Coordinates of N, CA and C in Angstrom, one line a residue:
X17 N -7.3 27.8 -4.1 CA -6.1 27.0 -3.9 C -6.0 26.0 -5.0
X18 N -5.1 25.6 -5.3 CA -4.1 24.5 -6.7 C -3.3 23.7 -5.5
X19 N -4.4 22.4 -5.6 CA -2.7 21.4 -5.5 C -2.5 20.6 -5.9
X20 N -0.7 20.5 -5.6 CA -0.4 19.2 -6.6 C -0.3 17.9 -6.5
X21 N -0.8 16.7 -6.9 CA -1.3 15.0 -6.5 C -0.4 14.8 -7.3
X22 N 0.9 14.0 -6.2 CA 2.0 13.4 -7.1 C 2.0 11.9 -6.8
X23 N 0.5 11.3 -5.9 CA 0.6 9.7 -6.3 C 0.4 9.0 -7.2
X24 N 0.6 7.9 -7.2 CA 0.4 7.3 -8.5 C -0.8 6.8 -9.1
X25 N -1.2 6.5 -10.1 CA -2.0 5.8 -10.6 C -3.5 5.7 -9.8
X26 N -4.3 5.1 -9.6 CA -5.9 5.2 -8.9 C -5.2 5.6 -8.2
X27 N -5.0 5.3 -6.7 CA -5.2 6.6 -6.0 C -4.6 7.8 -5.9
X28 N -4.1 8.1 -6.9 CA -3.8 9.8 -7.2 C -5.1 10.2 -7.9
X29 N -5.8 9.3 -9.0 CA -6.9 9.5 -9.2 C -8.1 9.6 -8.0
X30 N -8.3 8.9 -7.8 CA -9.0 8.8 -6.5 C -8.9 10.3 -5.8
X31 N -7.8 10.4 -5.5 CA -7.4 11.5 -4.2 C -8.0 13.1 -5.3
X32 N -7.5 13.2 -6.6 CA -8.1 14.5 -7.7 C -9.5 14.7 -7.5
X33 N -10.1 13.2 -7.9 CA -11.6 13.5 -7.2 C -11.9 13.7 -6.0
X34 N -11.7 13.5 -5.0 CA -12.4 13.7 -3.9 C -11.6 15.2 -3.5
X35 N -10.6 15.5 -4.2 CA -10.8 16.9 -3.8 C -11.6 17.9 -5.1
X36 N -11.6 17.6 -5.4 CA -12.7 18.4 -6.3 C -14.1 18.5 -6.2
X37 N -14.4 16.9 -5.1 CA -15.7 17.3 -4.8 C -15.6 18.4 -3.4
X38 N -14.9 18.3 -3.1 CA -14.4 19.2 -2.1 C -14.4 20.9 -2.5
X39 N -14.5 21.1 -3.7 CA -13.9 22.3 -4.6 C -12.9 22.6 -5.1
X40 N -11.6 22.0 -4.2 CA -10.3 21.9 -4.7 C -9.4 21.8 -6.0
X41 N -9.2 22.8 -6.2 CA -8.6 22.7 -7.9 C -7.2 21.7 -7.8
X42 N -7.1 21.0 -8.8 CA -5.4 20.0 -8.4 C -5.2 19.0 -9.9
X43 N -4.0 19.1 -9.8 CA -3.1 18.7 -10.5 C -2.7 17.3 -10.7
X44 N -2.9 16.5 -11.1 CA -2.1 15.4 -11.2 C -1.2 15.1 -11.6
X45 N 0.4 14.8 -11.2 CA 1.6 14.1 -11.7 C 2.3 13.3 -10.5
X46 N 2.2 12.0 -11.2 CA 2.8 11.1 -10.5 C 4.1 11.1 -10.7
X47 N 4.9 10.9 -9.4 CA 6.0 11.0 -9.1 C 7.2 9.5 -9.3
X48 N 6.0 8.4 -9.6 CA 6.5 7.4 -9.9 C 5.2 6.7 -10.6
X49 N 6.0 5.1 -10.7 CA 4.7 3.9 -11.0 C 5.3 2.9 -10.8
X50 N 3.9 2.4 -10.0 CA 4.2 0.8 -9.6 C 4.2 -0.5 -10.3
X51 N 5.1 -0.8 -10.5 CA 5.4 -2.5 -11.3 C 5.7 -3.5 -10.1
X52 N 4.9 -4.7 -10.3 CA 5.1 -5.4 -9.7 C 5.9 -6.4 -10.4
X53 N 6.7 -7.0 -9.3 CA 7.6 -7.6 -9.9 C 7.7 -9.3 -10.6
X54 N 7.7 -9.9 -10.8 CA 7.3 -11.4 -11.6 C 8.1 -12.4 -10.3
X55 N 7.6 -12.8 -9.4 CA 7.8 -13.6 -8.2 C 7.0 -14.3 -7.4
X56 N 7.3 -15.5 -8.2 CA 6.1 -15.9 -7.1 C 6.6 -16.8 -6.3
X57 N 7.7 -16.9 -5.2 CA 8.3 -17.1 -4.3 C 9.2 -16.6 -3.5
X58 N 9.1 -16.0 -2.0 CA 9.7 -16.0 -1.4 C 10.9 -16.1 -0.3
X59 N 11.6 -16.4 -0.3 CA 12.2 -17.3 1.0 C 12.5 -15.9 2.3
X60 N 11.7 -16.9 3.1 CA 11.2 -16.0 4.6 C 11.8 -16.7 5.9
X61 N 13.0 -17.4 5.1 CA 13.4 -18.0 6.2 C 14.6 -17.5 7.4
X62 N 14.1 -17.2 8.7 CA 14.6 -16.6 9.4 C 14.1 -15.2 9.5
X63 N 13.0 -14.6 9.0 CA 12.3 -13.5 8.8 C 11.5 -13.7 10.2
X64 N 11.6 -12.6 11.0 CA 10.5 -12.7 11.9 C 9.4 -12.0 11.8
X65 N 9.4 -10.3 11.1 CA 8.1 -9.6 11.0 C 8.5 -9.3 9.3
X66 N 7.1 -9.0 8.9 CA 7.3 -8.1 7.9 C 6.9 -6.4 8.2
X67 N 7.3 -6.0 7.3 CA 6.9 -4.5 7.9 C 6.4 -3.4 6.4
X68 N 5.5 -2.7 6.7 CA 5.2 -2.6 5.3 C 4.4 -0.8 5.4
X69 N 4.7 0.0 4.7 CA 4.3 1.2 4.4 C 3.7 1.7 3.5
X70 N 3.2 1.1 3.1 CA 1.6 1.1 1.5 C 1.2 -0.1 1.4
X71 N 0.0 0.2 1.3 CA -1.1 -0.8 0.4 C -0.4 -1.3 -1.1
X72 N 0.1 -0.3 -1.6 CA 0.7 -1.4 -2.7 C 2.3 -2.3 -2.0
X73 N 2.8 -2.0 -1.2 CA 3.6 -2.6 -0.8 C 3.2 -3.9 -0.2
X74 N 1.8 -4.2 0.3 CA 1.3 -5.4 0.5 C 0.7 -6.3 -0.4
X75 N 0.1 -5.7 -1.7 CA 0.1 -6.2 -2.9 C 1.3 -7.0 -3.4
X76 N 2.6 -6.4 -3.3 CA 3.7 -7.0 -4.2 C 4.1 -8.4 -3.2
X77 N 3.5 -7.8 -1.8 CA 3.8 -9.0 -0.9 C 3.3 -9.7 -1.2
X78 N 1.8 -10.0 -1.1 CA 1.3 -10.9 -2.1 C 1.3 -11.6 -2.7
X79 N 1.7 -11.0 -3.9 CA 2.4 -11.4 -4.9 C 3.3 -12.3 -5.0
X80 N 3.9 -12.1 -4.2 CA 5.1 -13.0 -3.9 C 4.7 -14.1 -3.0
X81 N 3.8 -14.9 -2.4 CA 2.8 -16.2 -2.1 C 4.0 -16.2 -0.8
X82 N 3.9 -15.1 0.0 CA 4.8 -15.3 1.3 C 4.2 -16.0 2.4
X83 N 4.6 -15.9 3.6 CA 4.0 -16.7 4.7 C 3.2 -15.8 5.6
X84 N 1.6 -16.2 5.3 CA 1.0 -15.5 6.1 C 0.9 -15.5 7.3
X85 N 1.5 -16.7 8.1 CA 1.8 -16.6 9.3 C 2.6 -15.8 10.0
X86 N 3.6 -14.9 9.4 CA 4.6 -14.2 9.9 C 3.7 -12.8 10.3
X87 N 3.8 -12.6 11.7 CA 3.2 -10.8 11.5 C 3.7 -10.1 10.7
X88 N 3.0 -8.9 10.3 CA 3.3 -7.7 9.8 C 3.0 -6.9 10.2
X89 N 3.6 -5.6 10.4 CA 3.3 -4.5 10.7 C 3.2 -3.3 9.8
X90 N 2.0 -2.5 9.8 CA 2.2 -1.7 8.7 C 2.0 -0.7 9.4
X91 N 2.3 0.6 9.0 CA 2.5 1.8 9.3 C 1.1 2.6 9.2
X92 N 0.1 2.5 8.6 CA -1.2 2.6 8.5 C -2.1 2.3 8.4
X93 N -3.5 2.6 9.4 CA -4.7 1.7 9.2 C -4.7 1.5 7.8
X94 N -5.1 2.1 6.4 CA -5.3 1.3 5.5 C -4.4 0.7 4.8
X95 N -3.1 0.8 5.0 CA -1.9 -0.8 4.9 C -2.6 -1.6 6.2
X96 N -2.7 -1.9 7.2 CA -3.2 -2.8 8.0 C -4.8 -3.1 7.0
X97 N -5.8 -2.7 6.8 CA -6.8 -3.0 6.3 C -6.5 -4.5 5.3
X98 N -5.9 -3.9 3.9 CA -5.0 -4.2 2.9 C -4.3 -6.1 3.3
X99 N -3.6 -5.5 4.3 CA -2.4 -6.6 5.1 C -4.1 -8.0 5.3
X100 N -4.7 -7.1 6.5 CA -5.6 -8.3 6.8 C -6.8 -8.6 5.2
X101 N -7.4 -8.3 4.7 CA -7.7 -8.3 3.8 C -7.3 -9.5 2.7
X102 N -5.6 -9.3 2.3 CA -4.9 -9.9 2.1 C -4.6 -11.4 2.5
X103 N -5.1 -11.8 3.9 CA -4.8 -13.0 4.5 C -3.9 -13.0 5.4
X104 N -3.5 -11.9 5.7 CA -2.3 -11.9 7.1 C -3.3 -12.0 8.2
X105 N -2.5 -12.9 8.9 CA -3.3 -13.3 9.9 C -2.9 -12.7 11.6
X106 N -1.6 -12.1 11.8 CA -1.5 -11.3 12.7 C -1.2 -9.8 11.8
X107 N -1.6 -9.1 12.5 CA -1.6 -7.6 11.7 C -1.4 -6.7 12.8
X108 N -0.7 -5.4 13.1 CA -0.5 -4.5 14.2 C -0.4 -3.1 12.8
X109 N -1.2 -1.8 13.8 CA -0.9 -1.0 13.0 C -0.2 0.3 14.0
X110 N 0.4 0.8 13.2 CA 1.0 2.2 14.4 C 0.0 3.3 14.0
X111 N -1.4 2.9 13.0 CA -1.8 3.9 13.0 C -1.5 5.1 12.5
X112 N -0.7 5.4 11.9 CA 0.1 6.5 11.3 C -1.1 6.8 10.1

């Protein structure tokens, strides 16, 4: 079996290796790349959740010196990991 790893950057790397230790033959091409954007302020005013579907999508949050008081919810234990890690202080995951 060949497959193909279209995430980006480490963890597409990441994911090549561990299937190879696996025996898995595979491919890497990323399908995009992440740039974070130059922001370091948010306005969160009137925001009541954040909601977030990657670990790098919590990075950029970050990035941007938001309010960790606001929940977030992320779509995956390791976006939740990430989120609390990060300093979010309420965190909910759907587990996905």
């Amino acid at each position: 079996m060949r497959v193909l790893v279209t995430r980006p950057g480490k963890d597409g790397q990441d994911l090549v290796k561990i299937l190879g230790d696996l025996g898995i033959d595979s491919m890497l091409e990323p399908l995009l790349t992440i740039r974070y954007l130059n922001t370091n302020s948010l306005n969160t005013e009137g925001v009541q959740a954040y909601l977030s579907t990657s670990a790098n999508g919590i990075t950029a949050l970050i990035n941007a010196n938001p309010d960790y008081n606001i929940p977030l919810f992320a779509v995956g234990d390791a976006t939740a990991v990430t989120a609390r890690l990060g300093g979010f202080k309420t965190v909910h995951s759907a587990s996905g």
